[in-house]
PDB file of C-alpha atoms in Angstrom:
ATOM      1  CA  UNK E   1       0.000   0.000   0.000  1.00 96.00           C
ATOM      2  CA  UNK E   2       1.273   3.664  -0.901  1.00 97.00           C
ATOM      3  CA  UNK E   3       0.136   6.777  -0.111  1.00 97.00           C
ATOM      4  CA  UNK E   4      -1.913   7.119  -2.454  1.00 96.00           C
ATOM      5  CA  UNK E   5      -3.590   4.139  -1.947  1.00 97.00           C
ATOM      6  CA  UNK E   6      -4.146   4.932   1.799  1.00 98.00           C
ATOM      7  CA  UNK E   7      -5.476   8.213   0.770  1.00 98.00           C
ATOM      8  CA  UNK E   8      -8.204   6.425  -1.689  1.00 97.00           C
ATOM      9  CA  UNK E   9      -8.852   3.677   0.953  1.00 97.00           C
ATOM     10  CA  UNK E  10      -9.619   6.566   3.510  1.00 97.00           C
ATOM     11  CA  UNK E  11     -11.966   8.139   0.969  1.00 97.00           C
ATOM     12  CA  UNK E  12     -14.082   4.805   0.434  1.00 97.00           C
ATOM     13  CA  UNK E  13     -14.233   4.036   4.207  1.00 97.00           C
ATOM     14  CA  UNK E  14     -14.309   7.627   5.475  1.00 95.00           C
ATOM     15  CA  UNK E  15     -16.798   8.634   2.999  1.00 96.00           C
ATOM     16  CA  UNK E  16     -14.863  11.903   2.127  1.00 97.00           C
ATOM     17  CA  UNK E  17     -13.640  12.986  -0.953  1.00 97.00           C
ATOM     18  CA  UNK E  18     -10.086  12.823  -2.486  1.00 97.00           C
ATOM     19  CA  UNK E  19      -8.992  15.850  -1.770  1.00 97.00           C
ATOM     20  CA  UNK E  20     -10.137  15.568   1.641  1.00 97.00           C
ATOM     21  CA  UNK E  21      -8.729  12.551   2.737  1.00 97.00           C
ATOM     22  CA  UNK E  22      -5.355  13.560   0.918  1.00 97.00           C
ATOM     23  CA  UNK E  23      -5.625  16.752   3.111  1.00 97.00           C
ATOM     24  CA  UNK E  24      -6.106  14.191   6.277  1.00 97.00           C
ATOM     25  CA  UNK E  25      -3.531  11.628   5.611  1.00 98.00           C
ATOM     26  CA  UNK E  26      -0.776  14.149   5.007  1.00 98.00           C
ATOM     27  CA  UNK E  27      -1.951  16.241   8.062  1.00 98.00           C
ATOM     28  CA  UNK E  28      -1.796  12.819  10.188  1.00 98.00           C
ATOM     29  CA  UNK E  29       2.031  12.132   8.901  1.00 98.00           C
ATOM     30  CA  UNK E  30       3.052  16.022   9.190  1.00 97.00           C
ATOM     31  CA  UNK E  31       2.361  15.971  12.665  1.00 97.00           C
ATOM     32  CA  UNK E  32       4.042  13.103  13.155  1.00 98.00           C
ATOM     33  CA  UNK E  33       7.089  14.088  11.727  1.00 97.00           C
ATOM     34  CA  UNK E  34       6.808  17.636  13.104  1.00 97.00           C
ATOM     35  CA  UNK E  35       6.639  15.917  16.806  1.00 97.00           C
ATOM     36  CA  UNK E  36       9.541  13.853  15.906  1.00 97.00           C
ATOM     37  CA  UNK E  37      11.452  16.884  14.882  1.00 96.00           C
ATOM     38  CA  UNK E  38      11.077  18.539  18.055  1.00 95.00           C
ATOM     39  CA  UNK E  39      12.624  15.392  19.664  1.00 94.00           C
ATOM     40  CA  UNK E  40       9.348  14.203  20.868  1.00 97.00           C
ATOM     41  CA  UNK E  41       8.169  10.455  20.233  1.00 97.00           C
ATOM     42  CA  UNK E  42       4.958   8.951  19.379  1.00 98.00           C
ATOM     43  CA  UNK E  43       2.675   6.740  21.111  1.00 97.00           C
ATOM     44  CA  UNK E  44      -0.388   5.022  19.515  1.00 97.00           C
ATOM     45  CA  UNK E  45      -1.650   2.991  21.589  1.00 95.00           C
ATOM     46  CA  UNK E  46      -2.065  -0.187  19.421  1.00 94.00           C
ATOM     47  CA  UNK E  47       0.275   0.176  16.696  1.00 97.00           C
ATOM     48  CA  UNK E  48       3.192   1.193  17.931  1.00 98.00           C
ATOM     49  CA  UNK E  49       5.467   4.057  19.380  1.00 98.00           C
ATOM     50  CA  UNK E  50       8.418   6.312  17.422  1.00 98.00           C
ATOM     51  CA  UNK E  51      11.445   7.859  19.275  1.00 97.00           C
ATOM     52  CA  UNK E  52      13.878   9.338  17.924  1.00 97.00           C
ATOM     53  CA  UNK E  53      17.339   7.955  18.940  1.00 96.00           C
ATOM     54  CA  UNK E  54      20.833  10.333  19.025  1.00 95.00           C
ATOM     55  CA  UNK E  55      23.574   8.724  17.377  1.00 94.00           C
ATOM     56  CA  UNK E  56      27.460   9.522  17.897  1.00 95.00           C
ATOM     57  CA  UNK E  57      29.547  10.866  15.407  1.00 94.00           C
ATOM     58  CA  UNK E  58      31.410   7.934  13.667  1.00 93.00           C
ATOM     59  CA  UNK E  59      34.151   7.490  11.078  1.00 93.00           C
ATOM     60  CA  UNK E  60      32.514   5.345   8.395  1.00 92.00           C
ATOM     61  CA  UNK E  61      33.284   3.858   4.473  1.00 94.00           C
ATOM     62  CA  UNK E  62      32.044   5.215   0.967  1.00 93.00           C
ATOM     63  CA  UNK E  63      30.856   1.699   0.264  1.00 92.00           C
ATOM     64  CA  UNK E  64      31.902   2.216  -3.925  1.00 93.00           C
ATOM     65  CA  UNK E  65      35.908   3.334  -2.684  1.00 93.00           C
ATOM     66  CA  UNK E  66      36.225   2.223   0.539  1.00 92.00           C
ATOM     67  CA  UNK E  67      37.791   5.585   1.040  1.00 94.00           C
ATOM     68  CA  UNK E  68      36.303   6.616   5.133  1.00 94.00           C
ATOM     69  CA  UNK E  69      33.864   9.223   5.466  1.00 93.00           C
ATOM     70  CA  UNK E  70      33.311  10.913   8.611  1.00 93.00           C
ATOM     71  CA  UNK E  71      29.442  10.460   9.558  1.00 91.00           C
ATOM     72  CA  UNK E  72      28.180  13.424  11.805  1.00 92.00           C
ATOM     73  CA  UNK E  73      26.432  12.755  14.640  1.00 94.00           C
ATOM     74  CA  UNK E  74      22.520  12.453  13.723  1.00 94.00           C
ATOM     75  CA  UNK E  75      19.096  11.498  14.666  1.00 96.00           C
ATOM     76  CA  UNK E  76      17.351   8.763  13.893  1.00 96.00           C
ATOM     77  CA  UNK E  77      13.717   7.498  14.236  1.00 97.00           C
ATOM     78  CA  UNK E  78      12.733   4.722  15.426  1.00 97.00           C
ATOM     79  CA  UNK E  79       9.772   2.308  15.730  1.00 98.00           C
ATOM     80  CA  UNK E  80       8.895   0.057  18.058  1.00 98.00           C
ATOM     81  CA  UNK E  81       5.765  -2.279  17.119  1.00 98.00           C
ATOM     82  CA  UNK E  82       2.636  -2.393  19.394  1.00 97.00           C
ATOM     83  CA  UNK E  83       1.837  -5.895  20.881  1.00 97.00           C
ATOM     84  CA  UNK E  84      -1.261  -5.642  18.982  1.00 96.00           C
ATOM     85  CA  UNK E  85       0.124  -5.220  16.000  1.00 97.00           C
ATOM     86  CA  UNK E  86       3.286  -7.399  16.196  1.00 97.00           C
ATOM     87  CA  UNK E  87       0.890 -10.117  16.799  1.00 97.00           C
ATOM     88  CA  UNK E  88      -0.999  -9.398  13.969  1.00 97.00           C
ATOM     89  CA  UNK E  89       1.469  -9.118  11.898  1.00 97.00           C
ATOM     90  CA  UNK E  90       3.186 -12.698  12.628  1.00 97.00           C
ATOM     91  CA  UNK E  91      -0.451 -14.291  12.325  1.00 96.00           C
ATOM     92  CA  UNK E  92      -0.416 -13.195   8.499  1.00 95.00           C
ATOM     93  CA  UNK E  93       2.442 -15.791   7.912  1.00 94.00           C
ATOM     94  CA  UNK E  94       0.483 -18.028   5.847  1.00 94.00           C
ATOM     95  CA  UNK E  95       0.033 -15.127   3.592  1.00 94.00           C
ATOM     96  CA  UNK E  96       2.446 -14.040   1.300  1.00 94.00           C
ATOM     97  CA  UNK E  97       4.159 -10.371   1.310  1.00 94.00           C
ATOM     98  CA  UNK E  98       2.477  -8.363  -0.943  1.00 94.00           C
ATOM     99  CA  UNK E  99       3.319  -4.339  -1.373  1.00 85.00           C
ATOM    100  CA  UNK E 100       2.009  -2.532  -4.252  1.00 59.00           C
ATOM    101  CA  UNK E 101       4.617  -1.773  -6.877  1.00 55.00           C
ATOM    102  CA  UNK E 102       8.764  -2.577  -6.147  1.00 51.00           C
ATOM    103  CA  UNK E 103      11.453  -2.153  -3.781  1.00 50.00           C
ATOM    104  CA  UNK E 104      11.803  -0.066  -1.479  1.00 51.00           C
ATOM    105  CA  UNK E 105      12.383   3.705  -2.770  1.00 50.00           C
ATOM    106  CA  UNK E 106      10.684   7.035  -0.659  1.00 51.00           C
TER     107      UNK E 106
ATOM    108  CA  UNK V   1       2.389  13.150  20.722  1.00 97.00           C
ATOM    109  CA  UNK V   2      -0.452  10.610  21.464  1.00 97.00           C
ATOM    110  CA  UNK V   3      -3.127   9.784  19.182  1.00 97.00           C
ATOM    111  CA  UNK V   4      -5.269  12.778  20.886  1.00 97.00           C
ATOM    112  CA  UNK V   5      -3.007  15.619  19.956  1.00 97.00           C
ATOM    113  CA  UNK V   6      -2.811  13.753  16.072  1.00 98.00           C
ATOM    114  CA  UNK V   7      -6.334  14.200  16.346  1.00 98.00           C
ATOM    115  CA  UNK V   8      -6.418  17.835  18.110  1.00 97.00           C
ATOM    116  CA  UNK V   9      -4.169  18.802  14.777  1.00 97.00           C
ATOM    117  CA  UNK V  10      -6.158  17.363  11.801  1.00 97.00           C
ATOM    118  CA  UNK V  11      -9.344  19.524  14.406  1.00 97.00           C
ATOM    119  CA  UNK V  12      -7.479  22.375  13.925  1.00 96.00           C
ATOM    120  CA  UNK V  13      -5.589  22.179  10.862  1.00 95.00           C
ATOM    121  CA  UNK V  14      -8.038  20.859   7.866  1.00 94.00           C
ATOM    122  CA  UNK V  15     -11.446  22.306   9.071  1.00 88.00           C
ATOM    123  CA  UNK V  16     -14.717  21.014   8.525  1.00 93.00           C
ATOM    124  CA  UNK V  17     -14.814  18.058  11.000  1.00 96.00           C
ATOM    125  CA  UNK V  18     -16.313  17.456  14.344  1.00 97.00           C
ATOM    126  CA  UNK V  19     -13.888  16.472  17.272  1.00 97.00           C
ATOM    127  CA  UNK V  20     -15.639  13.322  17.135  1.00 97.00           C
ATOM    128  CA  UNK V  21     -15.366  13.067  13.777  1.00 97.00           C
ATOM    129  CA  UNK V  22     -11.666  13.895  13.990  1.00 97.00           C
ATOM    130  CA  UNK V  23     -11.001  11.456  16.513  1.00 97.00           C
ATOM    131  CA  UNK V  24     -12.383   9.203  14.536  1.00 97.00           C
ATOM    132  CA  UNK V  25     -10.562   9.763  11.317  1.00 97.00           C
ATOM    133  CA  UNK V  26      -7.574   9.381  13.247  1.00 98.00           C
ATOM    134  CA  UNK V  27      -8.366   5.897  14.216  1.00 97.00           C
ATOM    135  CA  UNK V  28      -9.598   4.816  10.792  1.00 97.00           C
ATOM    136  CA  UNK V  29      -5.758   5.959   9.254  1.00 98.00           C
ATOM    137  CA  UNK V  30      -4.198   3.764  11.674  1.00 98.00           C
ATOM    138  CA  UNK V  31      -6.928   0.672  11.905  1.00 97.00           C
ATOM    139  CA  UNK V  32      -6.292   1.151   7.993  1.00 97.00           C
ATOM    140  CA  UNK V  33      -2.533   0.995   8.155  1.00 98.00           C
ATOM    141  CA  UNK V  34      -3.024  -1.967  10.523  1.00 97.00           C
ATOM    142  CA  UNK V  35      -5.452  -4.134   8.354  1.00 97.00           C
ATOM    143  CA  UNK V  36      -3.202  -4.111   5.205  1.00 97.00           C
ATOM    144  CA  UNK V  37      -0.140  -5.096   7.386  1.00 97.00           C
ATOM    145  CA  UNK V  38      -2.296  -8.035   9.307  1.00 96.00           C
ATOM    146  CA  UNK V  39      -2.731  -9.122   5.101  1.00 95.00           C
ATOM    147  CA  UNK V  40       0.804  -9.330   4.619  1.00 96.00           C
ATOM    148  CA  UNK V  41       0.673  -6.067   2.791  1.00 97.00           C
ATOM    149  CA  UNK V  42       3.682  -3.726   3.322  1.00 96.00           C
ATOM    150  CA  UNK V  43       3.212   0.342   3.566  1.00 98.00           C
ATOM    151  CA  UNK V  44       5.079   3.101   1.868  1.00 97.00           C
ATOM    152  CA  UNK V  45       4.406   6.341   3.181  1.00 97.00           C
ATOM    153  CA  UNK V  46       6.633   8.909   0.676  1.00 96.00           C
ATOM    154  CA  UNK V  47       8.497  11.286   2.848  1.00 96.00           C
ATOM    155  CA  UNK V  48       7.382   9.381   5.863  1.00 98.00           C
ATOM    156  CA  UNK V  49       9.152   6.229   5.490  1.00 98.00           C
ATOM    157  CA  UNK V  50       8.104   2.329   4.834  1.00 98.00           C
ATOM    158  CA  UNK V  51       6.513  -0.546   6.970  1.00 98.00           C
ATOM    159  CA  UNK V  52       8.399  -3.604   5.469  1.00 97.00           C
ATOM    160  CA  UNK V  53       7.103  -7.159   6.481  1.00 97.00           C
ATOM    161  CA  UNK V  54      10.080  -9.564   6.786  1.00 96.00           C
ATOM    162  CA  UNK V  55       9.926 -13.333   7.809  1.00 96.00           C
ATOM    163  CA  UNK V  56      12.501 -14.556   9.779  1.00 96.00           C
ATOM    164  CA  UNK V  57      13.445 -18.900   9.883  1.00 95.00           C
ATOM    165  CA  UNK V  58      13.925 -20.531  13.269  1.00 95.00           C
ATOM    166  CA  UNK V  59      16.889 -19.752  14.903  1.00 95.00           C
ATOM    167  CA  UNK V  60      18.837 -20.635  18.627  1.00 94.00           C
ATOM    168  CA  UNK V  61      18.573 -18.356  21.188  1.00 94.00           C
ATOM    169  CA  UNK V  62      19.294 -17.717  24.587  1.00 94.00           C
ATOM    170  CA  UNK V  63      16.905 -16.860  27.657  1.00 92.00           C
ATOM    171  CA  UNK V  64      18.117 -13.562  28.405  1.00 91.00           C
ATOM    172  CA  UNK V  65      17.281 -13.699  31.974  1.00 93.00           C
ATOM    173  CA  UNK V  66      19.067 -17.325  32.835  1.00 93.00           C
ATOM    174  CA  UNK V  67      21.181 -17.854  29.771  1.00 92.00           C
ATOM    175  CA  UNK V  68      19.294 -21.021  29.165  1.00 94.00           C
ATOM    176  CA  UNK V  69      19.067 -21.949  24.761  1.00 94.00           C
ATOM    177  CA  UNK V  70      16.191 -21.546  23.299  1.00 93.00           C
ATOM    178  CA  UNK V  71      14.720 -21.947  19.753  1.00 93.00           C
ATOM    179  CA  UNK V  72      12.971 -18.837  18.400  1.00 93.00           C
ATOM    180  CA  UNK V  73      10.302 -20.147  16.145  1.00 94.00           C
ATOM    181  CA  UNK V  74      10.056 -18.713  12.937  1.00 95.00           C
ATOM    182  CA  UNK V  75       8.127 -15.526  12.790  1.00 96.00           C
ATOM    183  CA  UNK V  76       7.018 -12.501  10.434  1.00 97.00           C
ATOM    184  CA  UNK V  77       8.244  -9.286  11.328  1.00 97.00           C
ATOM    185  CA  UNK V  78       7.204  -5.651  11.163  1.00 97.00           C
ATOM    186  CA  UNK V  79      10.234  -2.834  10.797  1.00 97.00           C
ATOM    187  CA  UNK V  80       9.970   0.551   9.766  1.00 98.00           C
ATOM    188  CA  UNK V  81      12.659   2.217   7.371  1.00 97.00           C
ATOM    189  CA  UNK V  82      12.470   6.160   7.647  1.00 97.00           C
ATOM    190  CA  UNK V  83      12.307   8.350   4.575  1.00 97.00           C
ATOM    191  CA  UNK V  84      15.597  10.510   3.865  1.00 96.00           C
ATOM    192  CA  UNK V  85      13.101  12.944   4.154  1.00 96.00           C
ATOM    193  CA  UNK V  86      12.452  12.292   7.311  1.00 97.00           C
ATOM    194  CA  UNK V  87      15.750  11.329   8.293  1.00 96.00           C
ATOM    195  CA  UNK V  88      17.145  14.872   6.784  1.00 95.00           C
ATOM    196  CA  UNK V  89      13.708  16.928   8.513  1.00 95.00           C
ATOM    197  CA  UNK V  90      15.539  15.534  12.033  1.00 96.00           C
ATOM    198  CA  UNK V  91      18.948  16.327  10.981  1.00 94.00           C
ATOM    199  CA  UNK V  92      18.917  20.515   9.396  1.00 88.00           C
ATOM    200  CA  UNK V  93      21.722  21.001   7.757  1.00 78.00           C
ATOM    201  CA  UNK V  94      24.717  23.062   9.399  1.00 60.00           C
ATOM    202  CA  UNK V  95      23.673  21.516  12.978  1.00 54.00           C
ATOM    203  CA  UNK V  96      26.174  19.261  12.944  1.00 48.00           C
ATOM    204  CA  UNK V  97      28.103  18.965   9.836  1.00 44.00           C
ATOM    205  CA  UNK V  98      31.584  20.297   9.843  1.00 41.00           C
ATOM    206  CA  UNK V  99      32.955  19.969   6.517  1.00 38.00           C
ATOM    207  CA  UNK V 100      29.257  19.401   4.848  1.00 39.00           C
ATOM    208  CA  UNK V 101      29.864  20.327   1.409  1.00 41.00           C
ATOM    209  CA  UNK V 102      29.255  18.706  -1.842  1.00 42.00           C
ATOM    210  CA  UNK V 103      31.311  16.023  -1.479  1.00 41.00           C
ATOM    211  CA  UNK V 104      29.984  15.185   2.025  1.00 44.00           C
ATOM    212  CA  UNK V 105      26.483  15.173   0.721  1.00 43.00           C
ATOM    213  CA  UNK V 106      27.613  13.408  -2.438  1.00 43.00           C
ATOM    214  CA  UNK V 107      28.946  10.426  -0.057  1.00 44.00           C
ATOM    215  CA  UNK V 108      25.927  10.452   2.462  1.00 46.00           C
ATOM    216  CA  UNK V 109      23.731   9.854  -0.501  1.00 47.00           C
ATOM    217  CA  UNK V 110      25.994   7.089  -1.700  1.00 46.00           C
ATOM    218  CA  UNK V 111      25.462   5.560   1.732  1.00 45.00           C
ATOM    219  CA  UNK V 112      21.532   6.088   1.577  1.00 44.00           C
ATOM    220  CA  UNK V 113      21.604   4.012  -2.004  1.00 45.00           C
ATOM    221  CA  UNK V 114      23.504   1.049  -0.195  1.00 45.00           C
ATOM    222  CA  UNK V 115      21.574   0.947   2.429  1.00 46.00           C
ATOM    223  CA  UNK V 116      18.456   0.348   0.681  1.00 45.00           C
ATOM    224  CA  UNK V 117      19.583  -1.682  -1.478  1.00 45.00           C
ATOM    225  CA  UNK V 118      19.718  -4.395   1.602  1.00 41.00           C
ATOM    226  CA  UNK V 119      16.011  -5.086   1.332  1.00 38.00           C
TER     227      UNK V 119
END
């Protein structure tokens, strides 16, 4: 499922229009990402929680020349699955792993 | 956040609902999100990130608590994998990169491309 296809499955069970469930989803994410911005994680109750984790500045590799690279020190989200949802999840394993188009781009 | 101040935002922010209603949007986005991954179905969120299902095989463990080995069964497992645009929104440039020109960005983008190239 993309985006897009959340946005018309909101519209069909939300009875709203397009534009107005586009309007929802990406409000929904925004304020997610805006609290994670300001350091603050995410709790919904469940699904799951986001924090966002500091990570140390560390010398790494350009993987194509091996030449090292320092890596700043960053933040990083992170998930943790709800109990909920993790067990949900694992009970699909009879099903196969479906996902809309390909790999794994943004 | 909690799912209340999601909901308090989409009140204020795109008009035209109820709080009720709101609140109840809210839960439909994630009951949605949660339906298509209980199919098997991974999520890609652009500039959010993905929610990739992975199964893992049986494997040895070890009880944590008394050392004791263990088989972990085999199991299907949910990860997320932030956006760079996400991953960038948390990071603003000149924070913390010394020497962050083009070639710095030029290798960090290298690194993203690897990376994904795992799954």
């Amino acid at each position: 499922m993309t985006k897009s296809e959340l946005i018309d499955a909101m519209a069909e069970r939300g009875k709203l229009t397009k534009a107005r469930a586009e309007l929802v989803v990406n409000c929904v994410f925004e304020a997610m990402t805006e609290a994670l911005q300001q350091g603050e994680g995410i709790e919904i109750r469940g699904f799951g929680s986001f924090t966002v984790r500091p990570y140390k500045a560390y010398s790494g590799r350009n993987p194509r020349t091996g030449a090292p690279v320092p890596v700043p020190p960053k933040r990083l989200p992170f998930f943790k699955v709800g109990k909920d949802l993790k067990e949900l999840v694992n009970n699909s394993r009879h099903l196969a792993i479906t996902g809309g188009d390909d790999g794994d781009d943004d | 956040m909690t799912k209340a101040e999601i909901v308090q935002a989409l009140y204020s922010k795109v008009g035209g609902f109820s709080k009720k209603e709101s609140a109840d949007i809210v839960d439909l986005v994630f009951d949605m999100m949660k339906e298509t991954l209980g199919r098997g179905e991974k999520i890609k969120i652009s500039g959010f990130g993905n929610f990739v299902l992975r199964d893992k095989r049986q494997r040895p463990g070890r009880n944590p608590q008394t050392g004791d080995p263990i088989q972990i069964s085999e199991r299907r497992v949910l990860t997320f994998k932030a956006s760079q645009i996400l991953k960038q929104a948390l990071n603003p440039r000149g924070q913390s990169a010394a020497a962050g020109h083009d070639a710095d960005a030029g290798a960090r983008r290298t690194e993203g491309a690897a990376v994904d190239h795992k799954e």
